[in-house]
Amino acid sequence: ARTHMLTSRHLATCSADSTIKLWSTAGFEYVLERTLTGHQRWVWDAAFSADSAYLVTGEPSSSLRRFIKGHKTHASIVRPRG
């Protein structure tokens, strides 16, 4: 699993099981809040938007998924051209 982009209250981890886990970082404990699904392959990377309203994740096929705060599955898919 890879760990990415600490916001003021959340941490996202990527995994070979095609999921992204969102963790609460309140206090000194990490608490699993939600598991996000939608990828077909393992998730390589993740980044929160500057305002933490959404999370963009990527997989080896170069497709990206955007998760909006409060949703359990991806809101949109961005595929490379060509």
mmCIF file of N, CA and C in Angstrom:
data_model
loop_
_atom_site.group_PDB
_atom_site.id
_atom_site.type_symbol
_atom_site.label_atom_id
_atom_site.label_comp_id
_atom_site.label_asym_id
_atom_site.label_seq_id
_atom_site.Cartn_x
_atom_site.Cartn_y
_atom_site.Cartn_z
ATOM 1 N N ALA A 1 0.841 -1.186 0.000
ATOM 2 C CA ALA A 1 0.000 0.000 0.000
ATOM 3 C C ALA A 1 0.879 1.239 0.000
ATOM 4 N N ARG A 2 0.395 2.270 -0.617
ATOM 5 C CA ARG A 2 1.120 3.538 -0.637
ATOM 6 C C ARG A 2 0.301 4.582 0.093
ATOM 7 N N THR A 3 0.970 5.519 0.713
ATOM 8 C CA THR A 3 0.311 6.569 1.479
ATOM 9 C C THR A 3 0.473 7.887 0.742
ATOM 10 N N HIS A 4 -0.598 8.667 0.673
ATOM 11 C CA HIS A 4 -0.552 9.902 -0.109
ATOM 12 C C HIS A 4 -1.279 11.051 0.547
ATOM 13 N N MET A 5 -0.739 12.211 0.345
ATOM 14 C CA MET A 5 -1.371 13.497 0.558
ATOM 15 C C MET A 5 -2.147 13.676 1.847
ATOM 16 N N LEU A 6 -1.440 14.034 2.851
ATOM 17 C CA LEU A 6 -2.072 14.327 4.133
ATOM 18 C C LEU A 6 -2.749 15.691 4.060
ATOM 19 N N THR A 7 -4.048 15.723 4.310
ATOM 20 C CA THR A 7 -4.743 17.012 4.434
ATOM 21 C C THR A 7 -4.777 17.330 5.918
ATOM 22 N N SER A 8 -5.476 18.364 6.293
ATOM 23 C CA SER A 8 -5.516 18.727 7.702
ATOM 24 C C SER A 8 -6.239 17.685 8.553
ATOM 25 N N ARG A 9 -7.137 16.889 7.937
ATOM 26 C CA ARG A 9 -7.894 15.916 8.719
ATOM 27 C C ARG A 9 -7.977 14.527 8.108
ATOM 28 N N HIS A 10 -7.439 14.321 6.903
ATOM 29 C CA HIS A 10 -7.573 13.030 6.249
ATOM 30 C C HIS A 10 -6.283 12.578 5.571
ATOM 31 N N LEU A 11 -6.161 11.275 5.459
ATOM 32 C CA LEU A 11 -5.046 10.635 4.775
ATOM 33 C C LEU A 11 -5.644 9.605 3.831
ATOM 34 N N ALA A 12 -5.131 9.510 2.616
ATOM 35 C CA ALA A 12 -5.599 8.507 1.664
ATOM 36 C C ALA A 12 -4.487 7.501 1.425
ATOM 37 N N THR A 13 -4.841 6.206 1.435
ATOM 38 C CA THR A 13 -3.873 5.166 1.099
ATOM 39 C C THR A 13 -4.373 4.423 -0.134
ATOM 40 N N CYS A 14 -3.443 4.086 -1.021
ATOM 41 C CA CYS A 14 -3.739 3.356 -2.249
ATOM 42 C C CYS A 14 -3.303 1.912 -2.051
ATOM 43 N N SER A 15 -3.934 1.006 -2.833
ATOM 44 C CA SER A 15 -3.647 -0.404 -2.601
ATOM 45 C C SER A 15 -3.726 -1.235 -3.874
ATOM 46 N N ALA A 16 -3.088 -2.397 -3.828
ATOM 47 C CA ALA A 16 -3.140 -3.353 -4.935
ATOM 48 C C ALA A 16 -4.498 -4.035 -5.031
ATOM 49 N N ASP A 17 -5.357 -3.882 -4.028
ATOM 50 C CA ASP A 17 -6.689 -4.496 -4.077
ATOM 51 C C ASP A 17 -7.722 -3.599 -4.769
ATOM 52 N N SER A 18 -7.262 -2.585 -5.486
ATOM 53 C CA SER A 18 -8.110 -1.662 -6.265
ATOM 54 C C SER A 18 -8.941 -0.717 -5.417
ATOM 55 N N THR A 19 -8.585 -0.522 -4.175
ATOM 56 C CA THR A 19 -9.333 0.385 -3.310
ATOM 57 C C THR A 19 -8.455 1.522 -2.820
ATOM 58 N N ILE A 20 -9.128 2.550 -2.337
ATOM 59 C CA ILE A 20 -8.484 3.671 -1.662
ATOM 60 C C ILE A 20 -9.136 3.755 -0.297
ATOM 61 N N LYS A 21 -8.341 3.876 0.730
ATOM 62 C CA LYS A 21 -8.908 3.990 2.068
ATOM 63 C C LYS A 21 -8.683 5.410 2.566
ATOM 64 N N LEU A 22 -9.745 5.993 3.130
ATOM 65 C CA LEU A 22 -9.667 7.322 3.725
ATOM 66 C C LEU A 22 -9.630 7.175 5.234
ATOM 67 N N TRP A 23 -8.641 7.787 5.825
ATOM 68 C CA TRP A 23 -8.417 7.701 7.263
ATOM 69 C C TRP A 23 -8.584 9.071 7.888
ATOM 70 N N SER A 24 -9.206 9.121 9.044
ATOM 71 C CA SER A 24 -9.290 10.341 9.834
ATOM 72 C C SER A 24 -7.994 10.461 10.614
ATOM 73 N N THR A 25 -7.437 11.658 10.638
ATOM 74 C CA THR A 25 -6.190 11.883 11.363
ATOM 75 C C THR A 25 -6.385 12.781 12.566
ATOM 76 N N ALA A 26 -7.615 12.847 13.064
ATOM 77 C CA ALA A 26 -7.899 13.666 14.241
ATOM 78 C C ALA A 26 -7.162 13.095 15.449
ATOM 79 N N GLY A 27 -6.545 13.948 16.191
ATOM 80 C CA GLY A 27 -5.785 13.484 17.351
ATOM 81 C C GLY A 27 -4.548 12.729 16.906
ATOM 82 N N PHE A 28 -4.169 11.729 17.687
ATOM 83 C CA PHE A 28 -2.968 10.965 17.375
ATOM 84 C C PHE A 28 -3.289 9.553 16.908
ATOM 85 N N GLU A 29 -4.541 9.312 16.523
ATOM 86 C CA GLU A 29 -4.939 8.000 16.037
ATOM 87 C C GLU A 29 -5.432 8.120 14.603
ATOM 88 N N TYR A 30 -5.212 7.059 13.828
ATOM 89 C CA TYR A 30 -5.751 6.982 12.476
ATOM 90 C C TYR A 30 -6.943 6.046 12.506
ATOM 91 N N VAL A 31 -8.105 6.546 12.094
ATOM 92 C CA VAL A 31 -9.338 5.769 12.116
ATOM 93 C C VAL A 31 -9.848 5.650 10.685
ATOM 94 N N LEU A 32 -10.084 4.408 10.226
ATOM 95 C CA LEU A 32 -10.611 4.192 8.883
ATOM 96 C C LEU A 32 -12.035 4.738 8.806
ATOM 97 N N GLU A 33 -12.254 5.697 7.903
ATOM 98 C CA GLU A 33 -13.577 6.285 7.732
ATOM 99 C C GLU A 33 -14.357 5.637 6.605
ATOM 100 N N ARG A 34 -13.660 5.294 5.519
ATOM 101 C CA ARG A 34 -14.377 4.799 4.344
ATOM 102 C C ARG A 34 -13.400 4.134 3.380
ATOM 103 N N THR A 35 -13.908 3.154 2.651
ATOM 104 C CA THR A 35 -13.155 2.518 1.578
ATOM 105 C C THR A 35 -13.810 2.897 0.262
ATOM 106 N N LEU A 36 -13.030 3.487 -0.642
ATOM 107 C CA LEU A 36 -13.532 3.922 -1.936
ATOM 108 C C LEU A 36 -13.249 2.860 -2.987
ATOM 109 N N THR A 37 -14.205 2.643 -3.875
ATOM 110 C CA THR A 37 -14.055 1.643 -4.928
ATOM 111 C C THR A 37 -14.283 2.282 -6.291
ATOM 112 N N GLY A 38 -13.971 1.532 -7.336
ATOM 113 C CA GLY A 38 -14.216 2.034 -8.684
ATOM 114 C C GLY A 38 -13.107 1.711 -9.655
ATOM 115 N N HIS A 39 -11.916 1.430 -9.164
ATOM 116 C CA HIS A 39 -10.802 1.081 -10.047
ATOM 117 C C HIS A 39 -10.866 -0.388 -10.425
ATOM 118 N N GLN A 40 -10.334 -0.708 -11.606
ATOM 119 C CA GLN A 40 -10.269 -2.087 -12.074
ATOM 120 C C GLN A 40 -8.919 -2.724 -11.760
ATOM 121 N N ARG A 41 -7.909 -1.922 -11.556
ATOM 122 C CA ARG A 41 -6.559 -2.396 -11.256
ATOM 123 C C ARG A 41 -6.078 -1.750 -9.966
ATOM 124 N N TRP A 42 -4.856 -2.098 -9.585
ATOM 125 C CA TRP A 42 -4.359 -1.516 -8.346
ATOM 126 C C TRP A 42 -4.186 -0.011 -8.499
ATOM 127 N N VAL A 43 -4.340 0.698 -7.419
ATOM 128 C CA VAL A 43 -4.297 2.159 -7.421
ATOM 129 C C VAL A 43 -2.878 2.600 -7.089
ATOM 130 N N TRP A 44 -2.298 3.377 -7.992
ATOM 131 C CA TRP A 44 -0.909 3.799 -7.855
ATOM 132 C C TRP A 44 -0.731 5.125 -7.137
ATOM 133 N N ASP A 45 -1.644 6.025 -7.330
ATOM 134 C CA ASP A 45 -1.411 7.374 -6.829
ATOM 135 C C ASP A 45 -2.724 8.046 -6.457
ATOM 136 N N ALA A 46 -2.623 9.043 -5.582
ATOM 137 C CA ALA A 46 -3.796 9.805 -5.150
ATOM 138 C C ALA A 46 -3.356 11.205 -4.743
ATOM 139 N N ALA A 47 -4.243 12.169 -4.967
ATOM 140 C CA ALA A 47 -3.962 13.546 -4.553
ATOM 141 C C ALA A 47 -5.264 14.254 -4.223
ATOM 142 N N PHE A 48 -5.282 14.961 -3.108
ATOM 143 C CA PHE A 48 -6.437 15.768 -2.724
ATOM 144 C C PHE A 48 -6.378 17.104 -3.453
ATOM 145 N N SER A 49 -7.551 17.666 -3.751
ATOM 146 C CA SER A 49 -7.593 19.020 -4.295
ATOM 147 C C SER A 49 -7.151 19.986 -3.196
ATOM 148 N N ALA A 50 -6.799 21.187 -3.582
ATOM 149 C CA ALA A 50 -6.305 22.165 -2.614
ATOM 150 C C ALA A 50 -7.309 22.450 -1.501
ATOM 151 N N ASP A 51 -8.605 22.396 -1.826
ATOM 152 C CA ASP A 51 -9.635 22.657 -0.813
ATOM 153 C C ASP A 51 -10.185 21.373 -0.180
ATOM 154 N N SER A 52 -9.587 20.218 -0.525
ATOM 155 C CA SER A 52 -9.986 18.897 -0.010
ATOM 156 C C SER A 52 -11.415 18.500 -0.379
ATOM 157 N N ALA A 53 -11.980 19.117 -1.415
ATOM 158 C CA ALA A 53 -13.337 18.794 -1.837
ATOM 159 C C ALA A 53 -13.395 17.495 -2.631
ATOM 160 N N TYR A 54 -12.285 17.132 -3.263
ATOM 161 C CA TYR A 54 -12.256 15.877 -4.005
ATOM 162 C C TYR A 54 -10.859 15.266 -3.985
ATOM 163 N N LEU A 55 -10.823 13.986 -4.359
ATOM 164 C CA LEU A 55 -9.604 13.198 -4.399
ATOM 165 C C LEU A 55 -9.501 12.601 -5.792
ATOM 166 N N VAL A 56 -8.349 12.748 -6.437
ATOM 167 C CA VAL A 56 -8.112 12.156 -7.753
ATOM 168 C C VAL A 56 -7.153 10.999 -7.558
ATOM 169 N N THR A 57 -7.488 9.840 -8.163
ATOM 170 C CA THR A 57 -6.667 8.642 -8.032
ATOM 171 C C THR A 57 -6.329 8.100 -9.408
ATOM 172 N N GLY A 58 -5.206 7.375 -9.510
ATOM 173 C CA GLY A 58 -4.770 6.841 -10.794
ATOM 174 C C GLY A 58 -4.338 5.392 -10.698
ATOM 175 N N GLU A 59 -4.476 4.681 -11.828
ATOM 176 C CA GLU A 59 -4.091 3.272 -11.915
ATOM 177 C C GLU A 59 -3.171 3.077 -13.120
ATOM 178 N N PRO A 60 -2.561 1.894 -13.275
ATOM 179 C CA PRO A 60 -1.577 1.660 -14.339
ATOM 180 C C PRO A 60 -2.087 1.901 -15.761
ATOM 181 N N SER A 61 -3.381 1.766 -16.016
ATOM 182 C CA SER A 61 -3.919 1.974 -17.362
ATOM 183 C C SER A 61 -3.970 3.455 -17.724
ATOM 184 N N SER A 62 -3.499 4.300 -16.840
ATOM 185 C CA SER A 62 -3.489 5.757 -16.995
ATOM 186 C C SER A 62 -4.869 6.381 -16.864
ATOM 187 N N SER A 63 -5.864 5.627 -16.421
ATOM 188 C CA SER A 63 -7.158 6.250 -16.184
ATOM 189 C C SER A 63 -7.180 6.839 -14.781
ATOM 190 N N LEU A 64 -7.850 7.952 -14.646
ATOM 191 C CA LEU A 64 -7.970 8.651 -13.376
ATOM 192 C C LEU A 64 -9.417 8.643 -12.931
ATOM 193 N N ARG A 65 -9.620 8.618 -11.642
ATOM 194 C CA ARG A 65 -10.968 8.712 -11.095
ATOM 195 C C ARG A 65 -11.007 9.865 -10.097
ATOM 196 N N ARG A 66 -12.142 10.544 -10.090
ATOM 197 C CA ARG A 66 -12.307 11.667 -9.167
ATOM 198 C C ARG A 66 -13.409 11.302 -8.184
ATOM 199 N N PHE A 67 -13.090 11.375 -6.909
ATOM 200 C CA PHE A 67 -14.040 11.116 -5.839
ATOM 201 C C PHE A 67 -14.391 12.434 -5.182
ATOM 202 N N ILE A 68 -15.674 12.697 -5.062
ATOM 203 C CA ILE A 68 -16.133 13.935 -4.425
ATOM 204 C C ILE A 68 -16.394 13.647 -2.957
ATOM 205 N N LYS A 69 -16.040 14.584 -2.117
ATOM 206 C CA LYS A 69 -16.210 14.435 -0.680
ATOM 207 C C LYS A 69 -17.629 13.983 -0.335
ATOM 208 N N GLY A 70 -17.737 12.925 0.460
ATOM 209 C CA GLY A 70 -19.030 12.419 0.888
ATOM 210 C C GLY A 70 -19.590 11.297 0.025
ATOM 211 N N HIS A 71 -18.970 11.021 -1.133
ATOM 212 C CA HIS A 71 -19.427 9.954 -2.016
ATOM 213 C C HIS A 71 -18.569 8.707 -1.819
ATOM 214 N N LYS A 72 -19.151 7.523 -1.990
ATOM 215 C CA LYS A 72 -18.406 6.279 -1.791
ATOM 216 C C LYS A 72 -17.778 5.741 -3.069
ATOM 217 N N THR A 73 -18.301 6.107 -4.221
ATOM 218 C CA THR A 73 -17.713 5.669 -5.479
ATOM 219 C C THR A 73 -17.327 6.880 -6.302
ATOM 220 N N HIS A 74 -16.556 6.650 -7.364
ATOM 221 C CA HIS A 74 -16.038 7.759 -8.148
ATOM 222 C C HIS A 74 -17.146 8.533 -8.848
ATOM 223 N N ALA A 75 -16.897 9.805 -9.014
ATOM 224 C CA ALA A 75 -17.876 10.692 -9.638
ATOM 225 C C ALA A 75 -17.617 10.830 -11.128
ATOM 226 N N SER A 76 -16.369 10.664 -11.536
ATOM 227 C CA SER A 76 -16.045 10.793 -12.963
ATOM 228 C C SER A 76 -14.756 10.050 -13.268
ATOM 229 N N ILE A 77 -14.621 9.708 -14.538
ATOM 230 C CA ILE A 77 -13.424 9.011 -15.026
ATOM 231 C C ILE A 77 -12.797 9.877 -16.101
ATOM 232 N N VAL A 78 -11.490 10.029 -16.027
ATOM 233 C CA VAL A 78 -10.752 10.785 -17.030
ATOM 234 C C VAL A 78 -9.799 9.801 -17.709
ATOM 235 N N ARG A 79 -9.925 9.641 -19.007
ATOM 236 C CA ARG A 79 -9.064 8.718 -19.740
ATOM 237 C C ARG A 79 -8.111 9.526 -20.638
ATOM 238 N N PRO A 80 -6.885 9.035 -20.816
ATOM 239 C CA PRO A 80 -5.941 9.745 -21.678
ATOM 240 C C PRO A 80 -6.389 9.696 -23.138
ATOM 241 N N ARG A 81 -6.034 10.710 -23.877
ATOM 242 C CA ARG A 81 -6.364 10.741 -25.311
ATOM 243 C C ARG A 81 -5.372 9.888 -26.075
ATOM 244 N N GLY A 82 -5.822 9.422 -27.232
ATOM 245 C CA GLY A 82 -4.898 8.728 -28.119
ATOM 246 C C GLY A 82 -5.148 7.327 -28.191
#
